[in-house]
Short mmCIF file of C-alpha atoms in Angstrom, two decimals:
data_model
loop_
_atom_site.label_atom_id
_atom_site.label_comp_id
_atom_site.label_asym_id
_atom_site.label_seq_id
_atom_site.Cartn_x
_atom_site.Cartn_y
_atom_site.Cartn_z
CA UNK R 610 -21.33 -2.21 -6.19
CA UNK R 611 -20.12 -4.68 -8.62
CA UNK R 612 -18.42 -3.14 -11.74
CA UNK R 613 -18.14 -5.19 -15.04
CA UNK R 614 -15.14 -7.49 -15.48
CA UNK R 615 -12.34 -6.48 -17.32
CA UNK R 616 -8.97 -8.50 -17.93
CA UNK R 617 -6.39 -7.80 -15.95
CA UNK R 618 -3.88 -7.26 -18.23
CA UNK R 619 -5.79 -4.14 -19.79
CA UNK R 620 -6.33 -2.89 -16.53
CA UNK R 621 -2.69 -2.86 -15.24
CA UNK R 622 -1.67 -1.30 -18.95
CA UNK R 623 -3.77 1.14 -18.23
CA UNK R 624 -2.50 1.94 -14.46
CA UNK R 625 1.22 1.76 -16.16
CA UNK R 626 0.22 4.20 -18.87
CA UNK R 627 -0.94 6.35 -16.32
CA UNK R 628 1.62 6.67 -13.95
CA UNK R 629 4.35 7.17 -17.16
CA UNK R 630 2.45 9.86 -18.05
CA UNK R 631 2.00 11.59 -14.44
CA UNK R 632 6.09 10.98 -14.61
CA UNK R 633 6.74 12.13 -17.75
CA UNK R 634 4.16 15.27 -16.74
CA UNK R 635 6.55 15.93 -13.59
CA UNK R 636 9.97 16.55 -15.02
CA UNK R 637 8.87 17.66 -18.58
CA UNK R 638 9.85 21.60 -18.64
CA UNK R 639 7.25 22.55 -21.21
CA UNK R 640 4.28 24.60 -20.15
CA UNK R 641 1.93 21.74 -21.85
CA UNK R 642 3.45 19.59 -18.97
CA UNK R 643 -0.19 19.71 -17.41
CA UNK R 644 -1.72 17.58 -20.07
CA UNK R 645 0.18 14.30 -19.85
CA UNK R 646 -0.46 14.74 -16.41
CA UNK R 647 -4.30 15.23 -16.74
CA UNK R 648 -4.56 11.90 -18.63
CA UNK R 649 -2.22 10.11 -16.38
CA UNK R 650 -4.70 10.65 -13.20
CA UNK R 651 -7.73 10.03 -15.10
CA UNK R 652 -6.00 6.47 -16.29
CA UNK R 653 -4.43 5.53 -13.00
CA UNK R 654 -7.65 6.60 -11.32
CA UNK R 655 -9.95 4.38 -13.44
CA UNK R 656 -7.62 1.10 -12.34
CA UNK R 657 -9.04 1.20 -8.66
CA UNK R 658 -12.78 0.76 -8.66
CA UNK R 659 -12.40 -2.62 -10.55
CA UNK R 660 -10.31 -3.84 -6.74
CA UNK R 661 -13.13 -2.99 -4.98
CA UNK R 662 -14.87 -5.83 -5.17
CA UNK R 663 -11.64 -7.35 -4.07
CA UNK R 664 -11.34 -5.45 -1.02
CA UNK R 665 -14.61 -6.18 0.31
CA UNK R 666 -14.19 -9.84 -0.67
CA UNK R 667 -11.33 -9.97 1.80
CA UNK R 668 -13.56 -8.34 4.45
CA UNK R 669 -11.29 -4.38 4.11
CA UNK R 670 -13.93 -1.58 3.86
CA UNK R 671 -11.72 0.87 4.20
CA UNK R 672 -9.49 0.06 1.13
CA UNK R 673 -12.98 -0.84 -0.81
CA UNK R 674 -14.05 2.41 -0.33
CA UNK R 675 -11.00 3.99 -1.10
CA UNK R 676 -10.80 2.60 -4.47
CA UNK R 677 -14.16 3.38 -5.34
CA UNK R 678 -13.70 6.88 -4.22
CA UNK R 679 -10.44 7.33 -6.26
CA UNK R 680 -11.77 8.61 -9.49
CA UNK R 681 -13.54 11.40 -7.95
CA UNK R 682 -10.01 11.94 -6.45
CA UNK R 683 -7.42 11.79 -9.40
CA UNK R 684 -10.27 13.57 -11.33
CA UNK R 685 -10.42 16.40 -8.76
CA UNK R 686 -6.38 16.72 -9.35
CA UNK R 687 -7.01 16.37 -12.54
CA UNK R 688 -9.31 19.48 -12.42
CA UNK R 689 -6.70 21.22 -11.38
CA UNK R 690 -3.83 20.38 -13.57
CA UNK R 691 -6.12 21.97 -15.92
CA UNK R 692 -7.01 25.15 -14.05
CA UNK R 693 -3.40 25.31 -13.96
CA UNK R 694 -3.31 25.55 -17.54
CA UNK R 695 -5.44 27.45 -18.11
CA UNK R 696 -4.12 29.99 -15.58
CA UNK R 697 -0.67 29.74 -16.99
CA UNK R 698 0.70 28.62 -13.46
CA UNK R 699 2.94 25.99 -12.62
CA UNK R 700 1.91 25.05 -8.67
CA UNK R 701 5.30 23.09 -7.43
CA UNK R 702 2.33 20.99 -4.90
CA UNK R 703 1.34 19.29 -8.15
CA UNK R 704 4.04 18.75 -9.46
CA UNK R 705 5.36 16.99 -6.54
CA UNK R 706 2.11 14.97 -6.37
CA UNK R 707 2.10 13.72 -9.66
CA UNK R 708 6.07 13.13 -9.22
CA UNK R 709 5.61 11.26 -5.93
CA UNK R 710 2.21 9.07 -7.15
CA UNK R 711 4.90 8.15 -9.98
CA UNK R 712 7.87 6.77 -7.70
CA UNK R 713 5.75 4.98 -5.16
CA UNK R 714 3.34 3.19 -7.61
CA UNK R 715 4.92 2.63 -10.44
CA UNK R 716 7.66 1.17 -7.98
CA UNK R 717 5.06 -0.53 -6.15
CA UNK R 718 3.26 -2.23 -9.12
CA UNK R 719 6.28 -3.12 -10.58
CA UNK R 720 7.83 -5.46 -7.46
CA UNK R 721 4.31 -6.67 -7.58
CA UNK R 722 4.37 -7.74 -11.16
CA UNK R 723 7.56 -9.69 -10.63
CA UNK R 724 7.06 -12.81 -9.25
CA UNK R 725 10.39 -13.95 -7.55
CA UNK R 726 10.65 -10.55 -5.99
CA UNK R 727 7.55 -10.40 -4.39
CA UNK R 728 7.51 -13.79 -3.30
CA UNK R 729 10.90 -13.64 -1.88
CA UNK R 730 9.23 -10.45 0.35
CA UNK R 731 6.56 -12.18 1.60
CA UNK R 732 8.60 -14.63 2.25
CA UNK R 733 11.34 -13.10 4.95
CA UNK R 734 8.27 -11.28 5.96
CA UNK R 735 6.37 -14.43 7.01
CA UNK R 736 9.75 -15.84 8.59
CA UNK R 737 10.13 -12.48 10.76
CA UNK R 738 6.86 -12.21 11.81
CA UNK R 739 6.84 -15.97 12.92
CA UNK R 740 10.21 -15.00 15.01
CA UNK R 741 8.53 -12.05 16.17
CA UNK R 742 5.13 -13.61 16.88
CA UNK R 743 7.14 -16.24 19.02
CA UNK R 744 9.24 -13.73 21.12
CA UNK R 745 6.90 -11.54 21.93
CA UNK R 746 3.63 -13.84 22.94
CA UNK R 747 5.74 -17.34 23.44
CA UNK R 748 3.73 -19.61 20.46
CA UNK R 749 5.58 -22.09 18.50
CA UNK R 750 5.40 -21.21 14.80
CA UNK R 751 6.34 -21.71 11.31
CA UNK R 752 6.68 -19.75 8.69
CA UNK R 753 6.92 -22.12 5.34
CA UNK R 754 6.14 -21.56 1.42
CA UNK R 755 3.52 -22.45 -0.25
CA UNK R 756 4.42 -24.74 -2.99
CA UNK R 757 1.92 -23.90 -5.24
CA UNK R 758 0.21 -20.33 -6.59
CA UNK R 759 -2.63 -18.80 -5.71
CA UNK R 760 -4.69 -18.91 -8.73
CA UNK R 761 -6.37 -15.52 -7.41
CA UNK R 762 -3.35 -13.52 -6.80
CA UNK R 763 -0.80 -15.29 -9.34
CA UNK R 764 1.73 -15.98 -7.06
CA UNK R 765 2.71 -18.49 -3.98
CA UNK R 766 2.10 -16.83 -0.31
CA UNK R 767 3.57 -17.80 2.57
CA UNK R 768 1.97 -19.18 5.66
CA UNK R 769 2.81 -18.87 9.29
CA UNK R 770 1.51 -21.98 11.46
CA UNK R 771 1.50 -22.26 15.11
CA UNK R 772 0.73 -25.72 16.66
CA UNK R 773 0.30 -24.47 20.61
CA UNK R 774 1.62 -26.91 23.06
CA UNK R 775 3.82 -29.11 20.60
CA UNK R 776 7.65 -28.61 19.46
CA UNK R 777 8.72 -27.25 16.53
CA UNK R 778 9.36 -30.84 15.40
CA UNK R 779 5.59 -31.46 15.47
CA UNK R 780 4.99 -28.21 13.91
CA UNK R 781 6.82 -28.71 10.48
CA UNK R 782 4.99 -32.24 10.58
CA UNK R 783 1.35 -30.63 10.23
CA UNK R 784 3.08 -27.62 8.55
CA UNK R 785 5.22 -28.97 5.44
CA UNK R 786 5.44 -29.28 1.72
CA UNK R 787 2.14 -30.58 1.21
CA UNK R 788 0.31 -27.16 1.53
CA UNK R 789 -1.73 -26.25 4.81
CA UNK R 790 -4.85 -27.25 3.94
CA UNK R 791 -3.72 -30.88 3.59
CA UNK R 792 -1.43 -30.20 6.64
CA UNK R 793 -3.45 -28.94 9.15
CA UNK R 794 -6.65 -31.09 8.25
CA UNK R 795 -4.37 -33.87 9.44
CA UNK R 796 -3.30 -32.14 12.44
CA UNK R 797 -7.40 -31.48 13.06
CA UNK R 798 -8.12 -34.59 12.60
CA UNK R 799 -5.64 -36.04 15.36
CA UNK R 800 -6.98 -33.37 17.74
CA UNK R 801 -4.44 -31.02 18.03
CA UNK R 802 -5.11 -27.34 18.56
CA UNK R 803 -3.90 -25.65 15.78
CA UNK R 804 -3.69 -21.63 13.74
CA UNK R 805 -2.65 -20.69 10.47
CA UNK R 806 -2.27 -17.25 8.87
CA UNK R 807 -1.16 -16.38 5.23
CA UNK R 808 1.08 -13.56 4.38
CA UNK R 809 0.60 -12.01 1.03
CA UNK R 810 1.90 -9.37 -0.38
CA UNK R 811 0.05 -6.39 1.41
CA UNK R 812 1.22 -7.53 4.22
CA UNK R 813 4.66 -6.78 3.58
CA UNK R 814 4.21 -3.00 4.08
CA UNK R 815 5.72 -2.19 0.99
CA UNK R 816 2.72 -0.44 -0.08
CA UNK R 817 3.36 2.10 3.09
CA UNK R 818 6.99 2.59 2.47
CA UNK R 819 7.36 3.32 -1.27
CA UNK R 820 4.44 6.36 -0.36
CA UNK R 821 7.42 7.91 2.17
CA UNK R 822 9.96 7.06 -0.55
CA UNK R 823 7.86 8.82 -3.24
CA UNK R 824 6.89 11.89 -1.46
CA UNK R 825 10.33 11.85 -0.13
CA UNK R 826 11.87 11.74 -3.32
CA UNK R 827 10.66 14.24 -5.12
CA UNK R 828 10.54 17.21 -2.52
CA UNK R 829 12.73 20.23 -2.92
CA UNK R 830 15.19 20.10 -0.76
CA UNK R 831 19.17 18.99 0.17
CA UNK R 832 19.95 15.23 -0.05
CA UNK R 833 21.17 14.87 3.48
CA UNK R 834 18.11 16.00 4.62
CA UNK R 835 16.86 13.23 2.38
CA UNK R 836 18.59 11.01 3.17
CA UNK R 837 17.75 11.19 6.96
CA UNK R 838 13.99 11.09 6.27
CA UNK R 839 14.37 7.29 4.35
CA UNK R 840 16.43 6.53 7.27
CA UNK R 841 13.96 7.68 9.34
CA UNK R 842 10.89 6.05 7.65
CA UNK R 843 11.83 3.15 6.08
CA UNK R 844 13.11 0.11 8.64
CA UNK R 845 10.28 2.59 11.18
CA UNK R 846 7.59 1.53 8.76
CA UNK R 847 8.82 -2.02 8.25
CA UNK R 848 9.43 -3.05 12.19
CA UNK R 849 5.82 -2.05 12.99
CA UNK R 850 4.27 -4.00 10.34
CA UNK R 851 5.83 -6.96 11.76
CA UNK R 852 4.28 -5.81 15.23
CA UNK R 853 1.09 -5.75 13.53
CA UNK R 854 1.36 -8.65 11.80
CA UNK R 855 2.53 -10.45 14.62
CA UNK R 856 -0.36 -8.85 16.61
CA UNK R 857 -3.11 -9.80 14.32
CA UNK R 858 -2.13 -13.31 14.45
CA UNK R 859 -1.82 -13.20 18.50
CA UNK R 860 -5.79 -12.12 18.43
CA UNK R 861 -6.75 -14.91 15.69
CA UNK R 862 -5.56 -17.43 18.18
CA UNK R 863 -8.23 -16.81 20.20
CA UNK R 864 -10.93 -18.35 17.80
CA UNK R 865 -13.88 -18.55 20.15
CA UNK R 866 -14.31 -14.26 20.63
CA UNK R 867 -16.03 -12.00 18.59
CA UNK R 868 -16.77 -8.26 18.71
CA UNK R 869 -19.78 -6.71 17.01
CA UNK R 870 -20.64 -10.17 15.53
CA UNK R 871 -16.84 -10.16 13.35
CA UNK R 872 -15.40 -12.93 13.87
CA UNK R 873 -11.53 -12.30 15.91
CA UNK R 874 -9.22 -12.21 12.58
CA UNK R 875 -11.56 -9.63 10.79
CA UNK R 876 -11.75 -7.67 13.96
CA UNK R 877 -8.30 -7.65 14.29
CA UNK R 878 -6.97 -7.26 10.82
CA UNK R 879 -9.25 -5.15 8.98
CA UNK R 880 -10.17 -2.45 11.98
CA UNK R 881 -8.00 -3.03 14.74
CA UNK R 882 -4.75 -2.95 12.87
CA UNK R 883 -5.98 -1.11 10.27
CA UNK R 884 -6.68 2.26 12.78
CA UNK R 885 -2.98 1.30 14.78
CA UNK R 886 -1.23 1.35 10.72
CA UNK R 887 -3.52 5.10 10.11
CA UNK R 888 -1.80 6.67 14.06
CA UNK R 889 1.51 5.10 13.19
CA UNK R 890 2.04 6.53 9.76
CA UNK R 891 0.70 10.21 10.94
CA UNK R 892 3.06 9.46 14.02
CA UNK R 893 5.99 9.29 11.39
CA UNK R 894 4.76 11.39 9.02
CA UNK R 895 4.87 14.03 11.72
CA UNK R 896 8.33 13.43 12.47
CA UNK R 897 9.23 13.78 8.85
CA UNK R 898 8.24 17.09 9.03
CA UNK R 899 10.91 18.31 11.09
CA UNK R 900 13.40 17.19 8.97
CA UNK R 901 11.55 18.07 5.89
CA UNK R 902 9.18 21.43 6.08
CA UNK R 903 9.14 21.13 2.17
CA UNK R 904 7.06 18.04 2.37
CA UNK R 905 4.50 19.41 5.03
CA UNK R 906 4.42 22.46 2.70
CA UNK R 907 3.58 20.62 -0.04
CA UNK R 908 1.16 18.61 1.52
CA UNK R 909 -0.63 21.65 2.98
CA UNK R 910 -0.64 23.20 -0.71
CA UNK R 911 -2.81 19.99 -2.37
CA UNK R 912 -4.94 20.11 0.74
CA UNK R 913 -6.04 24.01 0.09
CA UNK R 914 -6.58 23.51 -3.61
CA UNK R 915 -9.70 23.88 -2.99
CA UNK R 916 -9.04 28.10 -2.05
CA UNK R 917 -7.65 28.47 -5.86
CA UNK R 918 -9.73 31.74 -7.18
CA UNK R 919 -12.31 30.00 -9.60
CA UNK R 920 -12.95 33.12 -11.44
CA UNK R 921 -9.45 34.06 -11.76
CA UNK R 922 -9.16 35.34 -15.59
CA UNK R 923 -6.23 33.38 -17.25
CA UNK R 924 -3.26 34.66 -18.12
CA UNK R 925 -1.49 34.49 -21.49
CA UNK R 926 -0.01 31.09 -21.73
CA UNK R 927 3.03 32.92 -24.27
CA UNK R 928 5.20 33.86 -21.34
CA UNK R 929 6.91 31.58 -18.70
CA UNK R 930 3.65 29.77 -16.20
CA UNK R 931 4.39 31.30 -12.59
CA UNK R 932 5.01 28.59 -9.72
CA UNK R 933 2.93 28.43 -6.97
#
């Protein structure tokens, strides 16, 4: 499915619109408070279909699918928001949604959008996962800037090389300023074995943490309890991503495999790490729970939206709405 073009800049104006309006819809008292909220998912919903094409570009059907599939989603919340309305009940499940989507993408989008942020992310991430990488399966790799930007993505990755058999010496000789390509076409040429992964930005995990930090942030309960559950999630969420990382690039090394006819990075990247990043985040999740019922409640609640009474007659919107 291949969706028309649009710039990029009316796209992310959209997606901020959006999520300042799902914000503004989450702490505004008045019973209108649905409505900003109504528009804001429709907007931020319409941003994702146009990645798509991105997604499967880069060989992840899982995140293709997701954002083709998330209009039907904000619109279903949507939906409700209006139901809500028209009820003259104020469910604290959406509220907490659309104040959670809020914090964690408008967070997210933002690091994204400023370049020496992000880049400095990637690049710590790249130089831990090349430590990591080394320690745990014994390569020899470096983890090195790219000097210039990625005309797709708008802003310079950073690549981890691994030269195997050769010191570190030899390494940063094939691996340097010049970029990789020029690099490592050298080091191909002379006959030396060589690997090289890129770390952008989604693989920084950020996109993982800020949805703890979000649905964290704005559930009902004491700060303490808080306050545990960032400790809890946070540097737990950023450790394994350098596992996986690190794991993903042990696999690519073996170049000659393949599994289903995908070739060993796909296999590894987009399915194999893919299902391990899905079991680790319910595997936290889950422990969030017992330091935070509030969250599990809430989460329950925008599950079973789907048990509202449809024919419910609404009640006069004049008096305060009733939470839910």
């Amino acid at each position: 499915m291949v969706l028309p073009s649009l710039p990029e800049p009316l796209l992310l104006a959209g997606a901020f619109v959006g999520m300042g309006l799902l914000g503004f819809g989450a702490v505004w008292t008045d019973r209108r408070h649905h409505w900003p909220r109504i528009a804001g998912w429709m907007l931020f919903g319409l941003y994702w279909p146009f990645k798509a094409q991105h997604y499967f570009a880069i060989d992840d059907p899982f995140n293709a699918v997701l954002a083709l599939a998330a209009p039907l989603l904000t619109g279903y919340i949507a939906y409700h928001e209006y139901l809500s309305w028209k009820w003259g009940e104020r469910p604290v499940a959406l509220t907490w949604l659309a104040g959670a989507t809020f914090v964690a993408a408008s967070t997210y989008f933002l690091l994204f959008e400023i370049t020496a942020i992000q880049e400095e992310i990637i690049y710590w991430t790249g130089k831990e996962t090349a430590w990591l990488t080394d320690t745990v399966f014994g390569t020899n790799s470096m983890a090195y800037q790219s000097p210039t930007v990625d005309p797709q993505d708008g802003y310079r990755p950073t690549h981890i090389c691994l030269a195997e058999g050769y010191q570190s010496s030899v390494t940063s000789q094939f691996c340097g300023a010049e970029g990789a390509a020029s690099s490592w076409s050298g080091a191909a040429s002379q006959g030396f074995p060589y690997y090289a992964v890129t770390i952008v930005f989604a693989c920084t995990a950020l996109q993982s943490i800020m949805i703890f930090v979000g649905a964290i942030a704005f559930t009902k309960a004491d700060t303490v309890r808080k306050l545990k559950a960032y400790a809890l999630t946070v540097p737990t969420i950023y450790a394994l991503n350098l596992f996986r990382n690190a794991g993903i690039i042990y696999g690519y090394r073996v170049k000659q495999w393949s599994m289903f006819g995908i070739d060993s990075f796909t296999f590894m990247h987009s399915y194999v790490a893919k299902l391990g990043a899905i079991l680790a985040l319910v595997g936290i999740a889950l422990a969030v729970f017992r330091l935070l019922p509030e969250l599990h409640e809430n989460i329950l609640d925008v599950l079973s939206l789907h048990e509202r009474e449809q024919a419910k007659p609404p009640s006069p919107r004049s008096g305060t709405p009733t939470e839910t």
